[in-house]
PDB file of C-alpha atoms and ligand atoms in Angstrom:
ATOM      1  CA  MET A 288     165.261 -79.453 161.208  1.00 91.00           C
ATOM      2  CA  VAL A 289     162.361 -81.384 159.726  1.00 95.00           C
ATOM      3  CA  PHE A 290     162.012 -82.689 156.170  1.00 95.00           C
ATOM      4  CA  LYS A 291     158.550 -83.547 154.827  1.00 96.00           C
ATOM      5  CA  GLU A 292     157.819 -85.491 151.651  1.00 95.00           C
ATOM      6  CA  ASN A 293     154.020 -85.596 151.482  1.00 94.00           C
ATOM      7  CA  PRO A 294     151.239 -83.129 152.231  1.00 98.00           C
ATOM      8  CA  SER A 295     148.481 -83.733 154.752  1.00 98.00           C
ATOM      9  CA  VAL A 296     145.060 -82.743 153.438  1.00 98.00           C
ATOM     10  CA  TYR A 297     142.105 -82.440 155.812  1.00 98.00           C
ATOM     11  CA  LEU A 298     138.627 -81.921 154.376  1.00 98.00           C
ATOM     12  CA  VAL A 299     137.242 -79.712 157.155  1.00 98.00           C
ATOM     13  CA  THR A 300     134.101 -78.020 155.844  1.00 98.00           C
ATOM     14  CA  LYS A 301     131.345 -79.171 153.527  1.00 97.00           C
ATOM     15  CA  PRO A 302     127.804 -78.150 152.493  1.00 96.00           C
ATOM     16  CA  ALA A 303     124.788 -78.698 154.699  1.00 95.00           C
ATOM     17  CA  ILE A 304     121.107 -78.304 153.822  1.00 96.00           C
ATOM     18  CA  ASN A 305     118.378 -77.073 156.127  1.00 96.00           C
ATOM     19  CA  TRP A 306     115.810 -79.599 154.924  1.00 96.00           C
ATOM     20  CA  SER A 307     112.886 -78.198 156.945  1.00 96.00           C
ATOM     21  CA  GLN A 308     113.333 -74.816 155.268  1.00 97.00           C
ATOM     22  CA  ILE A 309     113.497 -76.479 151.858  1.00 96.00           C
ATOM     23  CA  ALA A 310     110.269 -78.336 152.709  1.00 96.00           C
ATOM     24  CA  ASN A 311     108.616 -75.024 153.713  1.00 97.00           C
ATOM     25  CA  PHE A 312     109.697 -73.449 150.450  1.00 97.00           C
ATOM     26  CA  PHE A 313     108.141 -76.306 148.452  1.00 96.00           C
ATOM     27  CA  ILE A 314     104.861 -75.922 150.398  1.00 96.00           C
ATOM     28  CA  ASP A 315     104.821 -72.146 149.864  1.00 97.00           C
ATOM     29  CA  GLU A 316     105.483 -72.547 146.135  1.00 96.00           C
ATOM     30  CA  ASN A 317     102.928 -75.332 145.770  1.00 96.00           C
ATOM     31  CA  VAL A 318     105.407 -77.740 144.171  1.00 95.00           C
ATOM     32  CA  PRO A 319     105.738 -81.465 144.999  1.00 94.00           C
ATOM     33  CA  PRO A 320     107.377 -82.203 148.378  1.00 92.00           C
ATOM     34  CA  ILE A 321     110.675 -83.987 149.055  1.00 91.00           C
ATOM     35  CA  PRO A 322     111.560 -86.556 147.677  1.00 89.00           C
ATOM     36  CA  ASP A 323     109.733 -85.817 144.403  1.00 89.00           C
ATOM     37  CA  SER A 324     111.293 -82.382 144.060  1.00 91.00           C
ATOM     38  CA  VAL A 325     114.810 -83.455 145.091  1.00 93.00           C
ATOM     39  CA  ARG A 326     116.050 -86.615 143.392  1.00 92.00           C
ATOM     40  CA  ALA A 327     119.523 -86.366 144.958  1.00 91.00           C
ATOM     41  CA  GLY A 328     118.313 -88.025 148.153  1.00 88.00           C
ATOM     42  CA  ASN A 329     120.803 -87.722 151.025  1.00 86.00           C
ATOM     43  CA  ASP A 330     123.664 -86.597 148.780  1.00 91.00           C
ATOM     44  CA  GLU A 331     123.642 -82.993 150.031  1.00 95.00           C
ATOM     45  CA  SER A 332     126.291 -81.686 147.638  1.00 96.00           C
ATOM     46  CA  ALA A 333     124.274 -82.894 144.624  1.00 96.00           C
ATOM     47  CA  ALA A 334     121.027 -81.745 146.256  1.00 96.00           C
ATOM     48  CA  VAL A 335     122.254 -78.132 146.586  1.00 97.00           C
ATOM     49  CA  ILE A 336     123.054 -78.130 142.890  1.00 97.00           C
ATOM     50  CA  GLU A 337     119.758 -79.787 141.953  1.00 96.00           C
ATOM     51  CA  ILE A 338     117.674 -77.379 144.083  1.00 97.00           C
ATOM     52  CA  SER A 339     119.481 -74.318 142.693  1.00 97.00           C
ATOM     53  CA  ALA A 340     119.387 -75.557 139.082  1.00 97.00           C
ATOM     54  CA  ARG A 341     115.672 -76.434 139.223  1.00 96.00           C
ATOM     55  CA  MET A 342     115.016 -72.929 140.601  1.00 96.00           C
ATOM     56  CA  CYS A 343     115.918 -71.507 137.186  1.00 95.00           C
ATOM     57  CA  TYR A 344     112.883 -73.101 135.517  1.00 93.00           C
ATOM     58  CA  MET A 345     110.861 -73.911 138.669  1.00 95.00           C
ATOM     59  CA  SER A 346     111.048 -77.482 137.403  1.00 94.00           C
ATOM     60  CA  TYR A 347     110.679 -79.184 140.811  1.00 95.00           C
ATOM     61  CA  GLY A 348     109.120 -82.607 140.367  1.00 91.00           C
ATOM     62  CA  ARG A 349     109.511 -82.435 136.585  1.00 92.00           C
ATOM     63  CA  GLY A 350     112.224 -83.204 133.993  1.00 90.00           C
ATOM     64  CA  ARG A 351     115.125 -85.636 134.391  1.00 89.00           C
ATOM     65  CA  ARG A 352     114.386 -88.137 137.146  1.00 87.00           C
ATOM     66  CA  ASP A 353     117.873 -89.650 137.437  1.00 93.00           C
ATOM     67  CA  ILE A 354     120.209 -87.420 139.489  1.00 95.00           C
ATOM     68  CA  THR A 355     123.381 -88.667 137.768  1.00 95.00           C
ATOM     69  CA  ASP A 356     121.869 -87.848 134.396  1.00 95.00           C
ATOM     70  CA  PHE A 357     120.732 -84.455 135.773  1.00 95.00           C
ATOM     71  CA  ILE A 358     124.217 -83.495 137.047  1.00 96.00           C
ATOM     72  CA  ASN A 359     126.029 -84.789 133.935  1.00 97.00           C
ATOM     73  CA  ASN A 360     123.678 -82.751 131.754  1.00 96.00           C
ATOM     74  CA  LEU A 361     124.651 -79.609 133.704  1.00 97.00           C
ATOM     75  CA  LEU A 362     128.348 -80.463 133.376  1.00 97.00           C
ATOM     76  CA  SER A 363     128.166 -81.252 129.654  1.00 96.00           C
ATOM     77  CA  SER A 364     126.122 -78.155 128.826  1.00 95.00           C
ATOM     78  CA  LYS A 365     128.536 -76.033 130.947  1.00 94.00           C
ATOM     79  CA  ASP A 366     125.821 -74.694 133.242  1.00 93.00           C
ATOM     80  CA  GLY A 367     128.685 -73.923 135.607  1.00 95.00           C
ATOM     81  CA  SER A 368     127.233 -71.287 137.908  1.00 96.00           C
ATOM     82  CA  VAL A 369     125.095 -73.738 139.900  1.00 97.00           C
ATOM     83  CA  PHE A 370     128.300 -75.566 140.911  1.00 98.00           C
ATOM     84  CA  GLU A 371     129.354 -72.405 142.749  1.00 98.00           C
ATOM     85  CA  HIS A 372     126.741 -73.005 145.478  1.00 98.00           C
ATOM     86  CA  VAL A 373     128.695 -75.955 146.911  1.00 98.00           C
ATOM     87  CA  ASN A 374     131.870 -75.176 148.881  1.00 98.00           C
ATOM     88  CA  TYR A 375     134.498 -77.360 150.519  1.00 98.00           C
ATOM     89  CA  GLY A 376     137.191 -76.262 152.976  1.00 98.00           C
ATOM     90  CA  PHE A 377     140.599 -77.908 153.343  1.00 98.00           C
ATOM     91  CA  ILE A 378     143.445 -77.509 155.787  1.00 98.00           C
ATOM     92  CA  ILE A 379     146.631 -78.334 153.924  1.00 98.00           C
ATOM     93  CA  THR A 380     150.005 -78.793 155.640  1.00 98.00           C
ATOM     94  CA  GLY A 381     153.354 -80.184 154.531  1.00 98.00           C
ATOM     95  CA  VAL A 382     153.408 -78.152 151.329  1.00 98.00           C
ATOM     96  CA  SER A 383     156.110 -75.793 150.126  1.00 98.00           C
ATOM     97  CA  ARG A 384     155.902 -72.058 149.701  1.00 98.00           C
ATOM     98  CA  SER A 385     156.472 -72.610 145.959  1.00 98.00           C
ATOM     99  CA  LEU A 386     153.349 -74.793 145.851  1.00 98.00           C
ATOM    100  CA  THR A 387     151.209 -72.211 147.642  1.00 98.00           C
ATOM    101  CA  HIS A 388     152.551 -69.471 145.372  1.00 98.00           C
ATOM    102  CA  GLU A 389     151.072 -71.467 142.470  1.00 98.00           C
ATOM    103  CA  LEU A 390     147.913 -72.362 144.405  1.00 98.00           C
ATOM    104  CA  VAL A 391     146.963 -68.775 145.259  1.00 98.00           C
ATOM    105  CA  ARG A 392     147.018 -67.854 141.566  1.00 98.00           C
ATOM    106  CA  HIS A 393     143.601 -69.560 141.463  1.00 98.00           C
ATOM    107  CA  ARG A 394     141.381 -66.571 142.223  1.00 98.00           C
ATOM    108  CA  ALA A 395     137.773 -67.070 141.194  1.00 98.00           C
ATOM    109  CA  GLY A 396     135.819 -68.981 143.841  1.00 98.00           C
ATOM    110  CA  PHE A 397     138.788 -69.522 146.191  1.00 98.00           C
ATOM    111  CA  ALA A 398     139.474 -68.152 149.705  1.00 98.00           C
ATOM    112  CA  TYR A 399     142.812 -68.534 151.501  1.00 98.00           C
ATOM    113  CA  SER A 400     144.263 -68.125 154.991  1.00 98.00           C
ATOM    114  CA  GLN A 401     147.959 -68.943 155.154  1.00 98.00           C
ATOM    115  CA  ARG A 402     150.414 -69.219 158.044  1.00 97.00           C
ATOM    116  CA  SER A 403     152.277 -65.925 158.366  1.00 96.00           C
ATOM    117  CA  GLN A 404     156.080 -65.839 158.245  1.00 96.00           C
ATOM    118  CA  ARG A 405     155.961 -62.438 159.961  1.00 96.00           C
ATOM    119  CA  TYR A 406     154.048 -63.645 163.020  1.00 95.00           C
ATOM    120  CA  VAL A 407     155.277 -67.244 163.227  1.00 96.00           C
ATOM    121  CA  ASP A 408     158.889 -68.088 163.990  1.00 95.00           C
ATOM    122  CA  GLU A 409     160.666 -70.251 161.374  1.00 95.00           C
ATOM    123  CA  THR A 410     163.627 -71.230 163.563  1.00 94.00           C
ATOM    124  CA  GLU A 411     162.641 -74.910 163.630  1.00 94.00           C
ATOM    125  CA  GLY A 412     163.243 -75.113 159.864  1.00 94.00           C
ATOM    126  CA  THR A 413     160.664 -77.381 158.276  1.00 97.00           C
ATOM    127  CA  PHE A 414     161.177 -78.016 154.569  1.00 98.00           C
ATOM    128  CA  VAL A 415     159.329 -79.912 151.840  1.00 98.00           C
ATOM    129  CA  ILE A 416     161.418 -82.176 149.650  1.00 97.00           C
ATOM    130  CA  PRO A 417     160.500 -81.910 145.933  1.00 96.00           C
ATOM    131  CA  PRO A 418     159.051 -85.248 144.681  1.00 95.00           C
ATOM    132  CA  ALA A 419     161.986 -85.718 142.261  1.00 94.00           C
ATOM    133  CA  LEU A 420     164.301 -85.893 145.308  1.00 94.00           C
ATOM    134  CA  SER A 421     162.095 -88.122 147.431  1.00 90.00           C
ATOM    135  CA  THR A 422     163.811 -90.935 149.340  1.00 82.00           C
ATOM    136  CA  THR A 423     161.480 -93.363 147.530  1.00 84.00           C
ATOM    137  CA  ARG A 424     163.329 -92.660 144.261  1.00 85.00           C
ATOM    138  CA  ASP A 425     166.587 -94.382 143.329  1.00 81.00           C
ATOM    139  CA  ALA A 426     169.846 -92.535 142.699  1.00 77.00           C
ATOM    140  CA  THR A 427     168.817 -89.298 144.355  1.00 84.00           C
ATOM    141  CA  GLU A 428     171.528 -89.300 147.027  1.00 89.00           C
ATOM    142  CA  ALA A 429     173.939 -86.892 145.320  1.00 92.00           C
ATOM    143  CA  ALA A 430     171.174 -84.446 144.463  1.00 93.00           C
ATOM    144  CA  ARG A 431     169.677 -84.801 147.947  1.00 93.00           C
ATOM    145  CA  LYS A 432     173.003 -83.883 149.512  1.00 94.00           C
ATOM    146  CA  VAL A 433     173.084 -80.639 147.505  1.00 95.00           C
ATOM    147  CA  LEU A 434     169.534 -79.847 148.590  1.00 96.00           C
ATOM    148  CA  ASP A 435     169.996 -80.817 152.237  1.00 95.00           C
ATOM    149  CA  ASP A 436     173.199 -78.748 152.551  1.00 96.00           C
ATOM    150  CA  ALA A 437     171.439 -75.717 151.051  1.00 97.00           C
ATOM    151  CA  LEU A 438     168.431 -76.099 153.367  1.00 97.00           C
ATOM    152  CA  ILE A 439     170.623 -76.500 156.446  1.00 97.00           C
ATOM    153  CA  HIS A 440     172.602 -73.421 155.440  1.00 97.00           C
ATOM    154  CA  ALA A 441     169.404 -71.388 154.828  1.00 98.00           C
ATOM    155  CA  SER A 442     167.961 -72.424 158.168  1.00 97.00           C
ATOM    156  CA  GLU A 443     171.176 -71.467 159.988  1.00 97.00           C
ATOM    157  CA  SER A 444     171.253 -68.112 158.187  1.00 98.00           C
ATOM    158  CA  TYR A 445     167.665 -67.441 159.283  1.00 98.00           C
ATOM    159  CA  VAL A 446     168.569 -68.006 162.937  1.00 98.00           C
ATOM    160  CA  GLU A 447     171.729 -65.886 162.583  1.00 98.00           C
ATOM    161  CA  LEU A 448     169.735 -63.067 160.984  1.00 98.00           C
ATOM    162  CA  VAL A 449     167.113 -63.156 163.740  1.00 97.00           C
ATOM    163  CA  ASN A 450     169.885 -62.959 166.362  1.00 97.00           C
ATOM    164  CA  ALA A 451     171.688 -60.154 164.538  1.00 98.00           C
ATOM    165  CA  LEU A 452     168.488 -58.148 164.124  1.00 97.00           C
ATOM    166  CA  GLU A 453     167.631 -58.696 167.796  1.00 96.00           C
ATOM    167  CA  LYS A 454     170.836 -56.780 168.552  1.00 96.00           C
ATOM    168  CA  SER A 455     170.632 -54.131 165.826  1.00 96.00           C
ATOM    169  CA  LEU A 456     166.946 -53.068 165.869  1.00 96.00           C
ATOM    170  CA  PRO A 457     166.420 -50.821 168.930  1.00 95.00           C
ATOM    171  CA  LYS A 458     163.339 -51.476 171.048  1.00 95.00           C
ATOM    172  CA  SER A 459     162.705 -47.710 171.259  1.00 95.00           C
ATOM    173  CA  ILE A 460     161.562 -47.425 167.639  1.00 96.00           C
ATOM    174  CA  PHE A 461     158.678 -49.901 168.096  1.00 96.00           C
ATOM    175  CA  GLU A 462     155.379 -49.370 169.841  1.00 97.00           C
ATOM    176  CA  THR A 463     155.065 -52.996 170.947  1.00 97.00           C
ATOM    177  CA  ASN A 464     157.218 -56.115 171.246  1.00 95.00           C
ATOM    178  CA  THR A 465     154.987 -57.776 168.652  1.00 96.00           C
ATOM    179  CA  ASP A 466     155.809 -55.023 166.133  1.00 96.00           C
ATOM    180  CA  ARG A 467     159.509 -55.559 166.764  1.00 97.00           C
ATOM    181  CA  ARG A 468     159.271 -59.356 166.420  1.00 96.00           C
ATOM    182  CA  LYS A 469     157.378 -58.898 163.142  1.00 96.00           C
ATOM    183  CA  ALA A 470     160.036 -56.521 161.842  1.00 97.00           C
ATOM    184  CA  ILE A 471     162.763 -59.019 162.696  1.00 97.00           C
ATOM    185  CA  ARG A 472     160.999 -62.036 161.173  1.00 97.00           C
ATOM    186  CA  GLN A 473     159.890 -60.230 158.031  1.00 97.00           C
ATOM    187  CA  ALA A 474     163.512 -59.357 157.320  1.00 97.00           C
ATOM    188  CA  ALA A 475     164.961 -62.734 158.338  1.00 97.00           C
ATOM    189  CA  ARG A 476     162.539 -64.697 156.139  1.00 98.00           C
ATOM    190  CA  SER A 477     164.255 -63.292 153.052  1.00 97.00           C
ATOM    191  CA  VAL A 478     166.814 -66.112 153.283  1.00 98.00           C
ATOM    192  CA  LEU A 479     164.199 -68.887 153.466  1.00 98.00           C
ATOM    193  CA  PRO A 480     163.902 -70.980 150.291  1.00 98.00           C
ATOM    194  CA  ASN A 481     160.905 -72.028 148.180  1.00 98.00           C
ATOM    195  CA  ALA A 482     161.032 -75.398 149.938  1.00 98.00           C
ATOM    196  CA  THR A 483     159.978 -73.875 153.280  1.00 98.00           C
ATOM    197  CA  GLU A 484     156.945 -75.699 154.624  1.00 98.00           C
ATOM    198  CA  THR A 485     153.687 -73.787 155.041  1.00 98.00           C
ATOM    199  CA  LYS A 486     150.120 -74.411 156.147  1.00 98.00           C
ATOM    200  CA  ILE A 487     147.055 -73.036 154.406  1.00 98.00           C
ATOM    201  CA  PHE A 488     143.280 -73.105 154.846  1.00 98.00           C
ATOM    202  CA  VAL A 489     141.589 -73.190 151.454  1.00 98.00           C
ATOM    203  CA  THR A 490     137.880 -72.918 150.746  1.00 98.00           C
ATOM    204  CA  ALA A 491     136.586 -73.199 147.202  1.00 98.00           C
ATOM    205  CA  ASN A 492     133.419 -73.922 145.319  1.00 98.00           C
ATOM    206  CA  VAL A 493     132.969 -76.959 143.095  1.00 98.00           C
ATOM    207  CA  ARG A 494     133.258 -75.038 139.838  1.00 98.00           C
ATOM    208  CA  ALA A 495     136.579 -73.537 140.967  1.00 98.00           C
ATOM    209  CA  LEU A 496     137.835 -76.852 142.394  1.00 98.00           C
ATOM    210  CA  ARG A 497     137.096 -78.671 139.137  1.00 98.00           C
ATOM    211  CA  HIS A 498     139.100 -76.060 137.216  1.00 98.00           C
ATOM    212  CA  PHE A 499     141.965 -76.207 139.740  1.00 98.00           C
ATOM    213  CA  ILE A 500     142.118 -80.016 139.578  1.00 98.00           C
ATOM    214  CA  GLU A 501     142.001 -79.950 135.759  1.00 98.00           C
ATOM    215  CA  MET A 502     144.829 -77.369 135.504  1.00 98.00           C
ATOM    216  CA  ARG A 503     147.044 -78.693 138.271  1.00 98.00           C
ATOM    217  CA  GLY A 504     146.345 -82.398 137.743  1.00 98.00           C
ATOM    218  CA  ALA A 505     147.565 -82.153 134.132  1.00 98.00           C
ATOM    219  CA  ILE A 506     150.940 -83.403 132.952  1.00 98.00           C
ATOM    220  CA  PHE A 507     152.206 -79.822 132.552  1.00 98.00           C
ATOM    221  CA  ALA A 508     151.852 -79.058 136.268  1.00 98.00           C
ATOM    222  CA  ASP A 509     154.674 -79.224 138.829  1.00 98.00           C
ATOM    223  CA  TRP A 510     154.835 -82.664 140.499  1.00 98.00           C
ATOM    224  CA  GLU A 511     154.198 -81.336 144.005  1.00 98.00           C
ATOM    225  CA  ILE A 512     151.008 -79.408 143.191  1.00 98.00           C
ATOM    226  CA  ARG A 513     149.895 -82.220 140.852  1.00 98.00           C
ATOM    227  CA  PHE A 514     150.122 -84.677 143.745  1.00 98.00           C
ATOM    228  CA  LEU A 515     148.121 -82.280 145.923  1.00 98.00           C
ATOM    229  CA  ALA A 516     145.456 -81.758 143.229  1.00 98.00           C
ATOM    230  CA  ILE A 517     145.000 -85.540 142.949  1.00 98.00           C
ATOM    231  CA  GLU A 518     144.850 -85.951 146.748  1.00 98.00           C
ATOM    232  CA  ILE A 519     142.095 -83.313 146.856  1.00 98.00           C
ATOM    233  CA  LEU A 520     140.333 -85.026 143.947  1.00 98.00           C
ATOM    234  CA  LYS A 521     140.382 -88.390 145.769  1.00 98.00           C
ATOM    235  CA  LEU A 522     138.783 -86.838 148.869  1.00 98.00           C
ATOM    236  CA  LEU A 523     136.143 -85.113 146.755  1.00 98.00           C
ATOM    237  CA  GLN A 524     135.381 -88.229 144.716  1.00 98.00           C
ATOM    238  CA  GLU A 525     134.510 -89.959 147.997  1.00 97.00           C
ATOM    239  CA  GLU A 526     132.589 -86.981 149.320  1.00 97.00           C
ATOM    240  CA  ALA A 527     130.742 -85.941 146.156  1.00 97.00           C
ATOM    241  CA  PRO A 528     131.047 -88.691 143.526  1.00 96.00           C
ATOM    242  CA  LEU A 529     128.448 -87.138 141.234  1.00 97.00           C
ATOM    243  CA  LEU A 530     130.365 -83.848 141.075  1.00 98.00           C
ATOM    244  CA  PHE A 531     133.885 -85.243 140.583  1.00 98.00           C
ATOM    245  CA  GLY A 532     133.310 -88.792 139.298  1.00 97.00           C
ATOM    246  CA  ASP A 533     134.140 -87.907 135.679  1.00 98.00           C
ATOM    247  CA  PHE A 534     137.842 -87.308 136.534  1.00 98.00           C
ATOM    248  CA  VAL A 535     140.129 -90.190 135.570  1.00 98.00           C
ATOM    249  CA  VAL A 536     143.475 -90.754 137.330  1.00 98.00           C
ATOM    250  CA  GLU A 537     146.299 -92.343 135.339  1.00 98.00           C
ATOM    251  CA  ASP A 538     149.710 -93.662 136.419  1.00 98.00           C
ATOM    252  CA  LEU A 539     152.699 -92.415 134.446  1.00 97.00           C
ATOM    253  CA  GLY A 540     156.011 -94.183 133.786  1.00 95.00           C
ATOM    254  CA  ASP A 541     157.874 -91.598 135.902  1.00 93.00           C
ATOM    255  CA  GLY A 542     156.024 -92.760 139.022  1.00 93.00           C
ATOM    256  CA  THR A 543     153.670 -89.765 139.134  1.00 96.00           C
ATOM    257  CA  GLN A 544     149.975 -89.546 138.280  1.00 98.00           C
ATOM    258  CA  ILE A 545     147.859 -87.226 136.167  1.00 98.00           C
ATOM    259  CA  THR A 546     144.130 -86.599 136.092  1.00 98.00           C
ATOM    260  CA  TYR A 547     141.710 -85.236 133.514  1.00 98.00           C
ATOM    261  CA  PRO A 548     137.935 -84.795 133.440  1.00 98.00           C
ATOM    262  CA  LYS A 549     135.370 -85.941 130.914  1.00 98.00           C
ATOM    263  CA  TYR A 550     133.710 -82.520 131.222  1.00 97.00           C
ATOM    264  CA  SER A 551     136.361 -79.830 130.813  1.00 97.00           C
ATOM    265  CA  LYS A 552     136.091 -76.384 132.530  1.00 92.00           C
ATOM    266  CA  VAL A 553     132.377 -75.899 133.156  1.00 93.00           C
TER     267      VAL A 553
HETATM  268  C1  FAD B 781     151.273 -75.781 134.097  1.00 72.20           C
HETATM  269  C2  FAD B 781     151.105 -74.354 134.485  1.00 72.20           C
HETATM  270  C3  FAD B 781     152.147 -73.453 134.293  1.00 72.20           C
HETATM  271  C4  FAD B 781     152.001 -72.107 134.650  1.00 72.20           C
HETATM  272  N1  FAD B 781     153.054 -71.256 134.468  1.00 72.20           N
HETATM  273  C5  FAD B 781     152.925 -69.950 134.803  1.00 72.20           C
HETATM  274  C6  FAD B 781     154.014 -69.026 134.622  1.00 72.20           C
HETATM  275  O1  FAD B 781     155.083 -69.380 134.166  1.00 72.20           O
HETATM  276  N2  FAD B 781     153.826 -67.735 134.998  1.00 72.20           N
HETATM  277  C7  FAD B 781     152.634 -67.283 135.506  1.00 72.20           C
HETATM  278  O2  FAD B 781     152.503 -66.096 135.804  1.00 72.20           O
HETATM  279  N3  FAD B 781     151.595 -68.143 135.697  1.00 72.20           N
HETATM  280  C8  FAD B 781     151.709 -69.439 135.364  1.00 72.20           C
HETATM  281  N4  FAD B 781     150.664 -70.300 135.570  1.00 72.20           N
HETATM  282  C9  FAD B 781     149.450 -69.789 136.248  1.00 72.20           C
HETATM  283  C10 FAD B 781     148.295 -69.550 135.261  1.00 72.20           C
HETATM  284  O3  FAD B 781     148.635 -68.551 134.322  1.00 72.20           O
HETATM  285  C11 FAD B 781     147.042 -69.118 136.048  1.00 72.20           C
HETATM  286  O4  FAD B 781     147.279 -67.899 136.701  1.00 72.20           O
HETATM  287  C12 FAD B 781     146.638 -70.134 137.092  1.00 72.20           C
HETATM  288  O5  FAD B 781     146.699 -71.439 136.575  1.00 72.20           O
HETATM  289  C13 FAD B 781     145.214 -69.840 137.552  1.00 72.20           C
HETATM  290  O6  FAD B 781     144.365 -70.140 136.475  1.00 72.20           O
HETATM  291  P1  FAD B 781     143.106 -69.263 136.153  1.00 72.20           P
HETATM  292  O7  FAD B 781     143.453 -67.824 135.952  1.00 72.20           O
HETATM  293  O8  FAD B 781     142.381 -69.960 135.032  1.00 72.20           O
HETATM  294  O9  FAD B 781     142.283 -69.487 137.516  1.00 72.20           O
HETATM  295  P2  FAD B 781     141.338 -68.502 138.285  1.00 72.20           P
HETATM  296  O10 FAD B 781     142.027 -67.262 138.676  1.00 72.20           O
HETATM  297  O11 FAD B 781     140.772 -69.308 139.405  1.00 72.20           O
HETATM  298  O12 FAD B 781     140.215 -68.166 137.273  1.00 72.20           O
HETATM  299  C14 FAD B 781     139.296 -69.173 136.815  1.00 72.20           C
HETATM  300  C15 FAD B 781     138.713 -68.709 135.512  1.00 72.20           C
HETATM  301  O13 FAD B 781     137.916 -67.534 135.757  1.00 72.20           O
HETATM  302  C16 FAD B 781     138.082 -66.632 134.676  1.00 72.20           C
HETATM  303  N5  FAD B 781     138.729 -65.421 135.203  1.00 72.20           N
HETATM  304  C17 FAD B 781     139.313 -65.274 136.416  1.00 72.20           C
HETATM  305  N6  FAD B 781     139.761 -64.031 136.575  1.00 72.20           N
HETATM  306  C18 FAD B 781     139.458 -63.375 135.439  1.00 72.20           C
HETATM  307  C19 FAD B 781     139.692 -62.062 135.000  1.00 72.20           C
HETATM  308  N7  FAD B 781     140.305 -61.162 135.758  1.00 72.20           N
HETATM  309  N8  FAD B 781     139.269 -61.716 133.786  1.00 72.20           N
HETATM  310  C20 FAD B 781     138.643 -62.611 132.989  1.00 72.20           C
HETATM  311  N9  FAD B 781     138.394 -63.898 133.333  1.00 72.20           N
HETATM  312  C21 FAD B 781     138.793 -64.265 134.546  1.00 72.20           C
HETATM  313  C22 FAD B 781     138.962 -67.328 133.644  1.00 72.20           C
HETATM  314  O14 FAD B 781     138.136 -68.019 132.738  1.00 72.20           O
HETATM  315  C23 FAD B 781     139.755 -68.306 134.472  1.00 72.20           C
HETATM  316  O15 FAD B 781     140.224 -69.430 133.741  1.00 72.20           O
HETATM  317  C24 FAD B 781     150.773 -71.640 135.215  1.00 72.20           C
HETATM  318  C25 FAD B 781     149.722 -72.548 135.397  1.00 72.20           C
HETATM  319  C26 FAD B 781     149.866 -73.888 135.041  1.00 72.20           C
HETATM  320  C27 FAD B 781     148.728 -74.839 135.273  1.00 72.20           C
END
């Protein structure tokens, strides 16, 4: 059995611009070339937003010259739709099924692919320890024993159920072995707890990510998803500082962190 305490977050996809096509477009439309028409420079995430936003008024080469000022004006005036053109993809592992149940409630602008408990065997028993029971906290031993015993018991029950179903579900009623394995695992997973570890591929646009981080980085959010939201924020602040730089991270007395943006829900 494996116990995990922290998620791993991999930023695996990000926006890319075909600059030669952008240059052709500027020539065809008789507007100033790069760099006059795109003040974002090499910051491709900001450039996608600038190019799409300037399309609305065909204001290439005109208006606000400073890209930070340009982006902040969009954020403060809630011109949110242009932030939907920029997408980031994450592979997230070491998170619990209860976290992903909360995560997938975020619908608009999100896409998900999650490890299947019907196809993938859970015999190994990998579980995520809630932050309140982390080994880094004092005086958690008694509570940890309760949790560990329950997880061990659940994992053993899963294996027992798989073995029992192997005997009781006749091969003759299934077309393929895969169908039979799925039927066994889909029944056996019913004894797995919320703490069961899962892996998920998440793609979302910047508008949706900002809303997710605001909702799940707030003090009201569960500690596990709050930690994840702040991990994602930190990666995005490095990757796209102009799009996420207005979020502030604060340490709390309970050892956790919260985050909130200057520009709420665009
Ligand atoms: C601290 C906390 C506690 C929570 N507790 C519970 C709980 O006890 N039970 C529970 O069921 N959920 C709970 N939730 C989930 C919450 O209700 C939302 O489902 C979740 O946060 C996703 O938010 P969202 O709908 O704004 O996001 P998204 O689905 O990503 O939508 C983003 C925005 O798009 C707009 N939008 C999306 N879909 C529609 C639509 N169909 N119609 C109109 N506008 C739309 C809305 O403006 C919405 O805010 C909780 C969330 C938090 C942060």
